[in-house]
XYZ file of C-alpha atoms in Angstrom:
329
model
C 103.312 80.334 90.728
C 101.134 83.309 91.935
C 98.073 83.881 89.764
C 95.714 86.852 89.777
C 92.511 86.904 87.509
C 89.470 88.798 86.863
C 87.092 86.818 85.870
C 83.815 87.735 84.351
C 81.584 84.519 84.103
C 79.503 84.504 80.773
C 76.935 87.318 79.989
C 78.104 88.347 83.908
C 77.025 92.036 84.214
C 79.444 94.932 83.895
C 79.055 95.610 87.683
C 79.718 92.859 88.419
C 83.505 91.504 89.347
C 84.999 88.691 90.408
C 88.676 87.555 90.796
C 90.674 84.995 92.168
C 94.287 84.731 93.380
C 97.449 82.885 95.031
C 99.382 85.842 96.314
C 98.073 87.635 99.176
C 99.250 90.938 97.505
C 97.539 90.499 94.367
C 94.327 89.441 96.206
C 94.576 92.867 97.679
C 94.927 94.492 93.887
C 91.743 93.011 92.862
C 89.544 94.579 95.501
C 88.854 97.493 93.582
C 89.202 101.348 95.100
C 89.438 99.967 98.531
C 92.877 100.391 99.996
C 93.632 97.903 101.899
C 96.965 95.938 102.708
C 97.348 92.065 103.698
C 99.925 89.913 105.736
C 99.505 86.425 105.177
C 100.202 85.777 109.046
C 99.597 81.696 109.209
C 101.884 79.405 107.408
C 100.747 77.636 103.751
C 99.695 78.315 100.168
C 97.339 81.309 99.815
C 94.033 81.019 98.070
C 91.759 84.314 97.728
C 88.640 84.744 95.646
C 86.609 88.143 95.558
C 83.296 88.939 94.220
C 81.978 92.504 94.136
C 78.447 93.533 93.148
C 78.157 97.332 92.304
C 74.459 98.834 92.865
C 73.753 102.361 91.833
C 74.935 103.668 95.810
C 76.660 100.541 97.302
C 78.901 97.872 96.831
C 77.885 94.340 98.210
C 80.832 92.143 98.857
C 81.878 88.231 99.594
C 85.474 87.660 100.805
C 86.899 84.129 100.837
C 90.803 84.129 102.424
C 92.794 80.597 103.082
C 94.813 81.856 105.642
C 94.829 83.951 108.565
C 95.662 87.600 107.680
C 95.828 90.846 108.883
C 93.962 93.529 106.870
C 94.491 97.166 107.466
C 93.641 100.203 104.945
C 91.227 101.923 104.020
C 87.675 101.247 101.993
C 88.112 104.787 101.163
C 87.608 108.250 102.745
C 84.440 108.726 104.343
C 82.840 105.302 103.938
C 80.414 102.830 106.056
C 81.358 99.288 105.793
C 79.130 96.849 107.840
C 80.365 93.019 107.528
C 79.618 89.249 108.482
C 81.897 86.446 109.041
C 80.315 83.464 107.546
C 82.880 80.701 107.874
C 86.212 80.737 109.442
C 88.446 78.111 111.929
C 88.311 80.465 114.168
C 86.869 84.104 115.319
C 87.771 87.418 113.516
C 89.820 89.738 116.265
C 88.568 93.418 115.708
C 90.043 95.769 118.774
C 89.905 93.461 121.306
C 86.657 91.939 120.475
C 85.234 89.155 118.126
C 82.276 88.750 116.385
C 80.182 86.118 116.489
C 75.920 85.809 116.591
C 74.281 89.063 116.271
C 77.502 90.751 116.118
C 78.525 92.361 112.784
C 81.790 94.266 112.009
C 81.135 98.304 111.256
C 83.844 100.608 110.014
C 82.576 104.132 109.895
C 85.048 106.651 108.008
C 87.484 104.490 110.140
C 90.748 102.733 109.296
C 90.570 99.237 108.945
C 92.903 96.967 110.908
C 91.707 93.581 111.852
C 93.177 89.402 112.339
C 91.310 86.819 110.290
C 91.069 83.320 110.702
C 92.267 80.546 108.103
C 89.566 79.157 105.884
C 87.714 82.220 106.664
C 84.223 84.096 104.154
C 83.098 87.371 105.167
C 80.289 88.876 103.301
C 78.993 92.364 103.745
C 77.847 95.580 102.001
C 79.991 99.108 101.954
C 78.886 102.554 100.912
C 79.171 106.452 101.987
C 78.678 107.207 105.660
C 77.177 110.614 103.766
C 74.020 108.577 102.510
C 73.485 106.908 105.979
C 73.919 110.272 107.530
C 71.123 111.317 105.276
C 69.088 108.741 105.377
C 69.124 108.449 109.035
C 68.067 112.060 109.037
C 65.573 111.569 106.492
C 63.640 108.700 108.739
C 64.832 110.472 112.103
C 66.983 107.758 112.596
C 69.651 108.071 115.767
C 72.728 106.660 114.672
C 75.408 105.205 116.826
C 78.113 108.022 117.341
C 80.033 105.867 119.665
C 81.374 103.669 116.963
C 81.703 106.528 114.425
C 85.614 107.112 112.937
C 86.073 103.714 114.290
C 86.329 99.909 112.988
C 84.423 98.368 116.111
C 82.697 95.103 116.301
C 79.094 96.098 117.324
C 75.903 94.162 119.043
C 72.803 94.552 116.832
C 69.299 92.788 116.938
C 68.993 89.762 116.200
C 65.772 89.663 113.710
C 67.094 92.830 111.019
C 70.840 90.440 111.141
C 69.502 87.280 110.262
C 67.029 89.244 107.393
C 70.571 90.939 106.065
C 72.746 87.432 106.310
C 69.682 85.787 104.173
C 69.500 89.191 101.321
C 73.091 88.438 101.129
C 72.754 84.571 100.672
C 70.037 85.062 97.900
C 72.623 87.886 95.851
C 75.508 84.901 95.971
C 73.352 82.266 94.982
C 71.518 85.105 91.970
C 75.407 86.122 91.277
C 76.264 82.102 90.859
C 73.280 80.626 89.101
C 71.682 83.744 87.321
C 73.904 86.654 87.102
C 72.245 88.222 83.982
C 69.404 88.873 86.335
C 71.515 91.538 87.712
C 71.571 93.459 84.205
C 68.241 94.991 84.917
C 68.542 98.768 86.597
C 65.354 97.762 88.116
C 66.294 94.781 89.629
C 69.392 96.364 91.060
C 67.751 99.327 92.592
C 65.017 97.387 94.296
C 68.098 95.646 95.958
C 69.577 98.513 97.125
C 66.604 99.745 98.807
C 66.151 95.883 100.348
C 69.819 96.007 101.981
C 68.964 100.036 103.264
C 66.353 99.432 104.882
C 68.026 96.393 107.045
C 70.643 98.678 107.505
C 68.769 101.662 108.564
C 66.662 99.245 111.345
C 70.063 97.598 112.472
C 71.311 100.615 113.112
C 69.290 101.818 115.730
C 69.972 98.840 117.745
C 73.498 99.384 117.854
C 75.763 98.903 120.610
C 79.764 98.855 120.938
C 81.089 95.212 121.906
C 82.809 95.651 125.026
C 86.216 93.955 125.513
C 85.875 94.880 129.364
C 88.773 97.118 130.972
C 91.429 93.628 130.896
C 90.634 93.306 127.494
C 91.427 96.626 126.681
C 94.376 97.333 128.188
C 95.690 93.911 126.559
C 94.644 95.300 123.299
C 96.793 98.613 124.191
C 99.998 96.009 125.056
C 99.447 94.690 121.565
C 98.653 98.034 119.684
C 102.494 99.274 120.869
C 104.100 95.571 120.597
C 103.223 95.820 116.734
C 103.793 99.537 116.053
C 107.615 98.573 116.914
C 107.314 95.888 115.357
C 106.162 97.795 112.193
C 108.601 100.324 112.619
C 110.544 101.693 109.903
C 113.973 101.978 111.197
C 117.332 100.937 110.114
C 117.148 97.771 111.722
C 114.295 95.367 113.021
C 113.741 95.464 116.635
C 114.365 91.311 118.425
C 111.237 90.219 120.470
C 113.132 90.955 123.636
C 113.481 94.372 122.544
C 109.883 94.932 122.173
C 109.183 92.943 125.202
C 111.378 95.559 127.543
C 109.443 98.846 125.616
C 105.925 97.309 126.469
C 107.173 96.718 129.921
C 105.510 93.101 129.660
C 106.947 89.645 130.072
C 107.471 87.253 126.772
C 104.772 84.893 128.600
C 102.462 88.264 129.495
C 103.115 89.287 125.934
C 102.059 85.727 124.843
C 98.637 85.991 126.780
C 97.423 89.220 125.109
C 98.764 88.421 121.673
C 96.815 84.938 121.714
C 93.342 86.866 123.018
C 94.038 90.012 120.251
C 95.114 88.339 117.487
C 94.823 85.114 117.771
C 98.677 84.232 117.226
C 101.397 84.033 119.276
C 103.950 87.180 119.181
C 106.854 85.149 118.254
C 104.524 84.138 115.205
C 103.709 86.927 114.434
C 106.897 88.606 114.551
C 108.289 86.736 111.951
C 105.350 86.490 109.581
C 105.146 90.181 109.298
C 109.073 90.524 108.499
C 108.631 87.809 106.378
C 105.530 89.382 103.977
C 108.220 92.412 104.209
C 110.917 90.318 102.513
C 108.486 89.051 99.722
C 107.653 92.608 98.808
C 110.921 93.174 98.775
C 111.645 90.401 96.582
C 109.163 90.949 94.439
C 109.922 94.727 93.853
C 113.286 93.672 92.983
C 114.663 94.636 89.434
C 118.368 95.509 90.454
C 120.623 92.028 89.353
C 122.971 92.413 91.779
C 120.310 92.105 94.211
C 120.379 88.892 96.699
C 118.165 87.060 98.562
C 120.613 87.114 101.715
C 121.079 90.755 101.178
C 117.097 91.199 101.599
C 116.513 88.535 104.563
C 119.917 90.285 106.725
C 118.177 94.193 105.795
C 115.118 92.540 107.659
C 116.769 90.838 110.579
C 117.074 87.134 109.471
C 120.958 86.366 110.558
C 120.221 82.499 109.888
C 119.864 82.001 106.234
C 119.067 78.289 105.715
C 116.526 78.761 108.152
C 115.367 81.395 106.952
C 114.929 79.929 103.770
C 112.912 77.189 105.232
C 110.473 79.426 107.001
C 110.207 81.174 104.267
C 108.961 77.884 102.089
C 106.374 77.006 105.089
C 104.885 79.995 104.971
C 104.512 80.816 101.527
C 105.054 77.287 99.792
C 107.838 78.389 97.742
C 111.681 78.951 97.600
C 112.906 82.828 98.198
C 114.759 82.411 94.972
C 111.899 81.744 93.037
C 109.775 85.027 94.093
C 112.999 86.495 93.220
C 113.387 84.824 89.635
C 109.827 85.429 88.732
C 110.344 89.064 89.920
C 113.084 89.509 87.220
C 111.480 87.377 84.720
C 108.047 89.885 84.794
C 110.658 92.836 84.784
């Protein structure tokens, strides 16, 4: 049974949340005024946890996901988000690139839309590009334009990283042991100004990861292979479908997929029509709703196996998501 909680450990500080889930959708609910989106795109139970840590002009974060998932949204108009993969089974695919060493993960005013790996922690700090802008001004700082309006997976120096990664270490470990610590305004604000000014010395350092021109022009295959797969039309497009639009093979297809994502396009295919059908699901309040009418309206034709895929990937029955819909309704 899916489970979403908030969950403020004792004398915990007002700013500070943390929540834990086993619905990829709910996860997403808990992550505040960012608007983001999830697909659970690998196959098992999801577990989420999220921790949040509001200073006075920034929001330091720690992510843990189960599963491999797509994330795309928003942090909200006009933000800078800078992030680290900690742990993961395998590498974070941002645009064509993955980060990994001195690499972080910057969205600037950007849309979000990257693949995560199972068993994956990403911890990181997000605030108004307006305050770097002004800060950066302020010290006569040149920022990296290249990557601005963009979610790009940059190359930084290696010294300010590894000082952010260990200011970030110390805040969990504060967060899990001590948390009233963080009740002081002092406290907090002397933090802030710590995580700035790694910030403000990364920055200059910056450089866009590049993919190379192969690299790219896989990650444009891939970009139009999911938009029609993400279309909204009256029907679902078949893989062969797609395969003709892109002009690319199912094997060529399989190549860029596996370096973009991480997944194979038949995989992900049907993981993203299947998180369809369990929104579906759970939106349902209309009795005369069926699962088979759901699963044919997204392009499942086999229904028992259907049904199984279903259970792999999200460890329970169709029918149940459904029944618990209409129980909560």
């Amino acid at each position: 049974m899916a489970l979403s909680a908030t969950l403020p450990t004792l004398n915990s500080p007002a700013n500070l949340l943390q929540a834990t889930s086993t619905d990829v959708d709910e996860h997403c609910a808990a992550l505040g005024r960012w608007r983001l989106s999830y697909d659970q795109i690998s196959a098992g139970a999801f577990r989420g946890s999220f921790t949040q840590l509001s200073l006075p002009r920034l929001e330091v974060f720690r992510e843990i996901t189960s599963q491999q998932v797509r994330q795309y949204g928003q942090l909200g108009a006009g933000s800078f988000g800078i992030g680290l993969p900690w742990h993961g089974e395998g590498e974070v695919n941002c645009n064509g690139a993955s980060a990994a060493g001195a690499k972080v993960i910057a969205c600037i005013d950007a849309e979000v839309d990257m693949c995560t790996p199972k068993a994956f922690e990403f911890r990181g700090v997000v605030t108004s590009a307006a305050l770097i802008e002004e800060l950066a001004a302020n010290l006569d700082i040149e920022l990296p334009r290249s990557v601005w309006h963009q979610l790009r997976v940059i190359e930084m120096a290696e010294a300010p990283v590894a000082r952010l990664r260990a200011h970030l270490a110390a805040i969990h470990e504060t967060i899990t042991a001590v948390p009233e610590r963080l009740d002081d305004p002092a406290a907090r604000q002397a933090l802030e100004h710590a995580l700035l000014v790694e910030i403000m010395d990364m920055l200059p350092t910056a450089r866009p990861s590049d993919p190379g021109r192969s690299s790219a022009a896989r990650k444009r295959t891939v970009d139009r292979a999911r938009e029609l797969m993400h279309g909204t039309g009256d029907r679902a497009l078949s893989l062969l479908e797609v395969c003709k639009a892109v002009g690319a093979s199912p094997r060529k297809l399989g190549y860029c997929f596996q370096e973009v994502l991480g997944t194979s396009p038949m995989h992900y295919w049907r993981a993203m029509r299947l998180n369809v059908v369990r929104r579906d699901l759970k939106r349902s309040r209309d009795a005369g709703t069926s699962v088979y009418d759901v699963a044919v309206q997204h392009g499942f034709w086999h229904f028992s196996q259907f049904s199984l895929d279903y259970k792999r990937h999200f460890s329970e029955l169709p029918s149940e998501t459904l029944r618990r819909a209409r129980l909560a309704a």
